[in-house]
Amino acid sequence: SLAADVEVHCFEHPGFGEGAGPSPEALVQVALQVAFYRAHGSLCATCEPLSLRRVLPGCTDLLRPPGPPCLALAQALDDPDAQPEVLLALLREAVQAQLSRTQEVLSGQGAERHLQGLRQAALEAGEPLPEIFLDPAYAQATHFRLCTLQVTPERTWGPQNPPGDPPNPPRDPQNPPGN
């Protein structure tokens, strides 16, 4: 089963948490990107569902992590000659980029909800889907190999699907993988 393939090791660090420096949530999200890179040699399509309760009660949007800063950090961590101050600066940049993206999405400025609205409007109107939704790059970008939620001390989340399985199997060309 999928759950049998998940291994989790937890520890508590007294100097880590709210008020101890960077946002623990953003730090964990960046760490997940670095861990995936180290395990697979590349980043992957990732989403973190966020509630839009401040601007659209009852609605959600998807946060995508900031790829370039996470990639720069992951690559630098693999460099044995990387200086600690450079690594710390890259970590801070990645965490700050994650926080900025989070605020954009929470304020209703995320792209995923808008794209889904465009797709749904075309389907409901009986119109052909806009080209972006038929592009293989879009299907790849929406095939989320990591789907994370807020990580709290009480619980975390495992994978939704085995690697390589789209969240929603394609039904027809109007509904490509990952949608």
PDB file of C-alpha atoms in Angstrom:
ATOM      1  CA  SER A   1       0.000   0.000   0.000  1.00  0.00           C
ATOM      2  CA  LEU A   2       1.000   3.622  -0.419  1.00  0.00           C
ATOM      3  CA  ALA A   3       1.193   4.154   3.360  1.00  0.00           C
ATOM      4  CA  ALA A   4       3.691   1.305   3.689  1.00  0.00           C
ATOM      5  CA  ASP A   5       6.067   3.204   1.381  1.00  0.00           C
ATOM      6  CA  VAL A   6       6.206   6.267   3.661  1.00  0.00           C
ATOM      7  CA  GLU A   7       8.925   6.594   6.272  1.00  0.00           C
ATOM      8  CA  VAL A   8       8.845   9.480   8.756  1.00  0.00           C
ATOM      9  CA  HIS A   9      11.402  10.446  11.381  1.00  0.00           C
ATOM     10  CA  CYS A  10      10.401  13.189  13.833  1.00  0.00           C
ATOM     11  CA  PHE A  11      12.452  15.121  16.326  1.00  0.00           C
ATOM     12  CA  GLU A  12      11.886  18.188  18.447  1.00  0.00           C
ATOM     13  CA  HIS A  13      14.399  21.019  18.510  1.00  0.00           C
ATOM     14  CA  PRO A  14      14.048  23.550  21.351  1.00  0.00           C
ATOM     15  CA  GLY A  15      15.418  26.447  19.261  1.00  0.00           C
ATOM     16  CA  PHE A  16      12.979  25.988  16.392  1.00  0.00           C
ATOM     17  CA  GLY A  17       9.432  27.238  16.060  1.00  0.00           C
ATOM     18  CA  GLU A  18       7.365  30.398  16.021  1.00  0.00           C
ATOM     19  CA  GLY A  19       9.456  33.356  17.162  1.00  0.00           C
ATOM     20  CA  ALA A  20      12.776  31.520  16.724  1.00  0.00           C
ATOM     21  CA  GLY A  21      13.582  32.957  13.309  1.00  0.00           C
ATOM     22  CA  PRO A  22      12.188  32.006   9.930  1.00  0.00           C
ATOM     23  CA  SER A  23       8.615  30.819   9.568  1.00  0.00           C
ATOM     24  CA  PRO A  24       8.589  27.109  10.462  1.00  0.00           C
ATOM     25  CA  GLU A  25       5.923  26.466   7.804  1.00  0.00           C
ATOM     26  CA  ALA A  26       7.949  28.162   5.047  1.00  0.00           C
ATOM     27  CA  LEU A  27      11.123  26.461   6.226  1.00  0.00           C
ATOM     28  CA  VAL A  28       9.482  23.022   6.088  1.00  0.00           C
ATOM     29  CA  GLN A  29       8.089  23.706   2.603  1.00  0.00           C
ATOM     30  CA  VAL A  30      11.572  24.705   1.372  1.00  0.00           C
ATOM     31  CA  ALA A  31      13.071  21.641   3.091  1.00  0.00           C
ATOM     32  CA  LEU A  32      10.583  19.406   1.247  1.00  0.00           C
ATOM     33  CA  GLN A  33      11.789  20.859  -2.065  1.00  0.00           C
ATOM     34  CA  VAL A  34      15.441  20.320  -1.138  1.00  0.00           C
ATOM     35  CA  ALA A  35      14.714  16.757   0.025  1.00  0.00           C
ATOM     36  CA  PHE A  36      12.901  15.922  -3.216  1.00  0.00           C
ATOM     37  CA  TYR A  37      15.792  17.371  -5.235  1.00  0.00           C
ATOM     38  CA  ARG A  38      18.308  15.316  -3.266  1.00  0.00           C
ATOM     39  CA  ALA A  39      16.262  12.132  -3.692  1.00  0.00           C
ATOM     40  CA  HIS A  40      15.438  12.565  -7.396  1.00  0.00           C
ATOM     41  CA  GLY A  41      17.951  15.042  -8.854  1.00  0.00           C
ATOM     42  CA  SER A  42      15.296  17.574  -9.854  1.00  0.00           C
ATOM     43  CA  LEU A  43      12.447  19.591  -8.453  1.00  0.00           C
ATOM     44  CA  CYS A  44       8.888  18.535  -9.212  1.00  0.00           C
ATOM     45  CA  ALA A  45       5.458  20.057  -9.601  1.00  0.00           C
ATOM     46  CA  THR A  46       4.287  20.766  -6.060  1.00  0.00           C
ATOM     47  CA  CYS A  47       1.188  22.353  -4.623  1.00  0.00           C
ATOM     48  CA  GLU A  48       0.087  23.411  -1.181  1.00  0.00           C
ATOM     49  CA  PRO A  49      -3.662  24.041  -0.872  1.00  0.00           C
ATOM     50  CA  LEU A  50      -4.392  27.268   1.007  1.00  0.00           C
ATOM     51  CA  SER A  51      -7.668  28.616   2.329  1.00  0.00           C
ATOM     52  CA  LEU A  52      -8.804  31.930   0.863  1.00  0.00           C
ATOM     53  CA  ARG A  53     -11.092  32.586   3.845  1.00  0.00           C
ATOM     54  CA  ARG A  54      -9.880  36.215   4.112  1.00  0.00           C
ATOM     55  CA  VAL A  55     -10.971  37.090   0.578  1.00  0.00           C
ATOM     56  CA  LEU A  56     -13.255  34.260  -0.625  1.00  0.00           C
ATOM     57  CA  PRO A  57     -14.719  32.329   2.318  1.00  0.00           C
ATOM     58  CA  GLY A  58     -15.044  28.628   1.582  1.00  0.00           C
ATOM     59  CA  CYS A  59     -12.585  28.720  -1.331  1.00  0.00           C
ATOM     60  CA  THR A  60      -9.029  27.498  -1.773  1.00  0.00           C
ATOM     61  CA  ASP A  61      -6.174  28.076  -4.171  1.00  0.00           C
ATOM     62  CA  LEU A  62      -2.887  26.294  -4.738  1.00  0.00           C
ATOM     63  CA  LEU A  63       0.483  27.639  -3.713  1.00  0.00           C
ATOM     64  CA  ARG A  64       3.435  26.518  -5.787  1.00  0.00           C
ATOM     65  CA  PRO A  65       6.842  26.788  -4.139  1.00  0.00           C
ATOM     66  CA  PRO A  66       9.401  29.229  -5.537  1.00  0.00           C
ATOM     67  CA  GLY A  67      11.420  26.949  -7.827  1.00  0.00           C
ATOM     68  CA  PRO A  68      14.562  28.976  -8.618  1.00  0.00           C
ATOM     69  CA  PRO A  69      15.497  29.850  -5.007  1.00  0.00           C
ATOM     70  CA  CYS A  70      14.793  26.273  -3.859  1.00  0.00           C
ATOM     71  CA  LEU A  71      16.865  24.856  -6.713  1.00  0.00           C
ATOM     72  CA  ALA A  72      19.759  27.233  -5.969  1.00  0.00           C
ATOM     73  CA  LEU A  73      19.711  26.167  -2.313  1.00  0.00           C
ATOM     74  CA  ALA A  74      19.507  22.449  -3.134  1.00  0.00           C
ATOM     75  CA  GLN A  75      22.412  22.673  -5.575  1.00  0.00           C
ATOM     76  CA  ALA A  76      24.510  24.723  -3.144  1.00  0.00           C
ATOM     77  CA  LEU A  77      23.890  22.218  -0.347  1.00  0.00           C
ATOM     78  CA  ASP A  78      25.427  19.543  -2.592  1.00  0.00           C
ATOM     79  CA  ASP A  79      28.546  21.683  -3.146  1.00  0.00           C
ATOM     80  CA  PRO A  80      31.236  20.651  -0.641  1.00  0.00           C
ATOM     81  CA  ASP A  81      32.948  24.027  -1.133  1.00  0.00           C
ATOM     82  CA  ALA A  82      29.849  26.104  -0.360  1.00  0.00           C
ATOM     83  CA  GLN A  83      30.444  28.575   2.447  1.00  0.00           C
ATOM     84  CA  PRO A  84      28.035  28.487   5.416  1.00  0.00           C
ATOM     85  CA  GLU A  85      27.177  32.180   5.004  1.00  0.00           C
ATOM     86  CA  VAL A  86      26.271  31.571   1.347  1.00  0.00           C
ATOM     87  CA  LEU A  87      24.080  28.614   2.319  1.00  0.00           C
ATOM     88  CA  LEU A  88      22.363  30.688   4.998  1.00  0.00           C
ATOM     89  CA  ALA A  89      21.728  33.520   2.515  1.00  0.00           C
ATOM     90  CA  LEU A  90      20.252  31.060  -0.004  1.00  0.00           C
ATOM     91  CA  LEU A  91      18.073  29.517   2.703  1.00  0.00           C
ATOM     92  CA  ARG A  92      16.798  32.945   3.748  1.00  0.00           C
ATOM     93  CA  GLU A  93      16.087  33.854   0.116  1.00  0.00           C
ATOM     94  CA  ALA A  94      14.121  30.633  -0.468  1.00  0.00           C
ATOM     95  CA  VAL A  95      12.128  31.033   2.763  1.00  0.00           C
ATOM     96  CA  GLN A  96      11.366  34.686   1.980  1.00  0.00           C
ATOM     97  CA  ALA A  97      10.250  33.750  -1.546  1.00  0.00           C
ATOM     98  CA  GLN A  98       7.974  31.064  -0.050  1.00  0.00           C
ATOM     99  CA  LEU A  99       6.492  33.623   2.364  1.00  0.00           C
ATOM    100  CA  SER A 100       5.939  36.129  -0.467  1.00  0.00           C
ATOM    101  CA  ARG A 101       4.200  33.518  -2.622  1.00  0.00           C
ATOM    102  CA  THR A 102       2.052  32.502   0.345  1.00  0.00           C
ATOM    103  CA  GLN A 103       0.889  36.085   0.876  1.00  0.00           C
ATOM    104  CA  GLU A 104       0.101  36.474  -2.843  1.00  0.00           C
ATOM    105  CA  VAL A 105      -2.118  33.388  -2.818  1.00  0.00           C
ATOM    106  CA  LEU A 106      -3.779  34.231   0.511  1.00  0.00           C
ATOM    107  CA  SER A 107      -4.699  37.668  -0.866  1.00  0.00           C
ATOM    108  CA  GLY A 108      -6.422  36.106  -3.892  1.00  0.00           C
ATOM    109  CA  GLN A 109      -3.564  36.696  -6.343  1.00  0.00           C
ATOM    110  CA  GLY A 110      -2.743  33.042  -7.022  1.00  0.00           C
ATOM    111  CA  ALA A 111      -2.868  31.808 -10.619  1.00  0.00           C
ATOM    112  CA  GLU A 112      -4.294  28.317 -10.160  1.00  0.00           C
ATOM    113  CA  ARG A 113      -7.834  29.375  -9.222  1.00  0.00           C
ATOM    114  CA  HIS A 114      -7.958  31.815 -12.149  1.00  0.00           C
ATOM    115  CA  LEU A 115      -6.763  29.145 -14.587  1.00  0.00           C
ATOM    116  CA  GLN A 116      -9.308  26.669 -13.247  1.00  0.00           C
ATOM    117  CA  GLY A 117     -12.012  29.319 -13.711  1.00  0.00           C
ATOM    118  CA  LEU A 118     -10.964  29.858 -17.331  1.00  0.00           C
ATOM    119  CA  ARG A 119     -10.986  26.115 -17.977  1.00  0.00           C
ATOM    120  CA  GLN A 120     -14.382  25.648 -16.323  1.00  0.00           C
ATOM    121  CA  ALA A 121     -15.909  28.606 -18.195  1.00  0.00           C
ATOM    122  CA  ALA A 122     -14.838  27.097 -21.529  1.00  0.00           C
ATOM    123  CA  LEU A 123     -16.245  23.683 -20.585  1.00  0.00           C
ATOM    124  CA  GLU A 124     -19.575  25.107 -19.400  1.00  0.00           C
ATOM    125  CA  ALA A 125     -19.904  27.229 -22.546  1.00  0.00           C
ATOM    126  CA  GLY A 126     -19.197  24.214 -24.747  1.00  0.00           C
ATOM    127  CA  GLU A 127     -16.158  26.000 -26.173  1.00  0.00           C
ATOM    128  CA  PRO A 128     -12.856  24.333 -27.006  1.00  0.00           C
ATOM    129  CA  LEU A 129     -10.360  24.539 -24.181  1.00  0.00           C
ATOM    130  CA  PRO A 130      -7.781  27.306 -24.534  1.00  0.00           C
ATOM    131  CA  GLU A 131      -4.519  25.975 -25.971  1.00  0.00           C
ATOM    132  CA  ILE A 132      -2.658  26.227 -22.655  1.00  0.00           C
ATOM    133  CA  PHE A 133      -4.726  23.381 -21.209  1.00  0.00           C
ATOM    134  CA  LEU A 134      -3.849  21.075 -24.113  1.00  0.00           C
ATOM    135  CA  ASP A 135      -0.110  21.730 -23.951  1.00  0.00           C
ATOM    136  CA  PRO A 136       1.972  18.822 -22.604  1.00  0.00           C
ATOM    137  CA  ALA A 137       3.943  21.310 -20.494  1.00  0.00           C
ATOM    138  CA  TYR A 138       0.734  22.302 -18.700  1.00  0.00           C
ATOM    139  CA  ALA A 139      -0.104  18.649 -18.035  1.00  0.00           C
ATOM    140  CA  GLN A 140       3.393  18.132 -16.628  1.00  0.00           C
ATOM    141  CA  ALA A 141       3.194  21.301 -14.508  1.00  0.00           C
ATOM    142  CA  THR A 142      -0.098  20.179 -12.992  1.00  0.00           C
ATOM    143  CA  HIS A 143       0.966  16.597 -12.296  1.00  0.00           C
ATOM    144  CA  PHE A 144       1.735  17.265  -8.633  1.00  0.00           C
ATOM    145  CA  ARG A 145       4.245  14.749  -7.301  1.00  0.00           C
ATOM    146  CA  LEU A 146       4.198  16.583  -3.976  1.00  0.00           C
ATOM    147  CA  CYS A 147       1.018  17.892  -2.464  1.00  0.00           C
ATOM    148  CA  THR A 148       1.670  19.387   0.939  1.00  0.00           C
ATOM    149  CA  LEU A 149      -0.518  20.970   3.555  1.00  0.00           C
ATOM    150  CA  GLN A 150       0.357  22.986   6.601  1.00  0.00           C
ATOM    151  CA  VAL A 151       2.680  20.875   8.685  1.00  0.00           C
ATOM    152  CA  THR A 152       1.879  20.984  12.397  1.00  0.00           C
ATOM    153  CA  PRO A 153       3.432  19.149  15.346  1.00  0.00           C
ATOM    154  CA  GLU A 154       0.335  16.941  15.537  1.00  0.00           C
ATOM    155  CA  ARG A 155       0.215  15.721  11.944  1.00  0.00           C
ATOM    156  CA  THR A 156       1.640  15.856   8.474  1.00  0.00           C
ATOM    157  CA  TRP A 157       0.519  14.413   5.153  1.00  0.00           C
ATOM    158  CA  GLY A 158       1.807  11.640   2.956  1.00  0.00           C
ATOM    159  CA  PRO A 159       1.646  11.281  -0.812  1.00  0.00           C
ATOM    160  CA  GLN A 160      -1.699  11.219  -2.589  1.00  0.00           C
ATOM    161  CA  ASN A 161      -0.581   9.006  -5.461  1.00  0.00           C
ATOM    162  CA  PRO A 162       2.353   6.768  -6.332  1.00  0.00           C
ATOM    163  CA  PRO A 163       4.912   8.625  -8.497  1.00  0.00           C
ATOM    164  CA  GLY A 164       3.791   8.632 -12.091  1.00  0.00           C
ATOM    165  CA  ASP A 165       0.061   8.387 -11.424  1.00  0.00           C
ATOM    166  CA  PRO A 166      -1.862  11.562 -12.269  1.00  0.00           C
ATOM    167  CA  PRO A 167      -4.269  12.814  -9.589  1.00  0.00           C
ATOM    168  CA  ASN A 168      -7.150  12.470 -12.052  1.00  0.00           C
ATOM    169  CA  PRO A 169      -6.846   9.954 -14.898  1.00  0.00           C
ATOM    170  CA  PRO A 170      -7.584  11.568 -18.268  1.00  0.00           C
ATOM    171  CA  ARG A 171     -11.132  10.998 -19.436  1.00  0.00           C
ATOM    172  CA  ASP A 172     -10.812  12.696 -22.804  1.00  0.00           C
ATOM    173  CA  PRO A 173      -8.674  15.300 -24.641  1.00  0.00           C
ATOM    174  CA  GLN A 174     -10.758  18.086 -23.072  1.00  0.00           C
ATOM    175  CA  ASN A 175      -9.628  16.872 -19.629  1.00  0.00           C
ATOM    176  CA  PRO A 176      -5.834  16.343 -19.791  1.00  0.00           C
ATOM    177  CA  PRO A 177      -3.893  14.738 -16.910  1.00  0.00           C
ATOM    178  CA  GLY A 178      -3.567  16.739 -13.732  1.00  0.00           C
ATOM    179  CA  ASN A 179      -6.855  18.627 -14.129  1.00  0.00           C
TER     180      ASN A 179
END
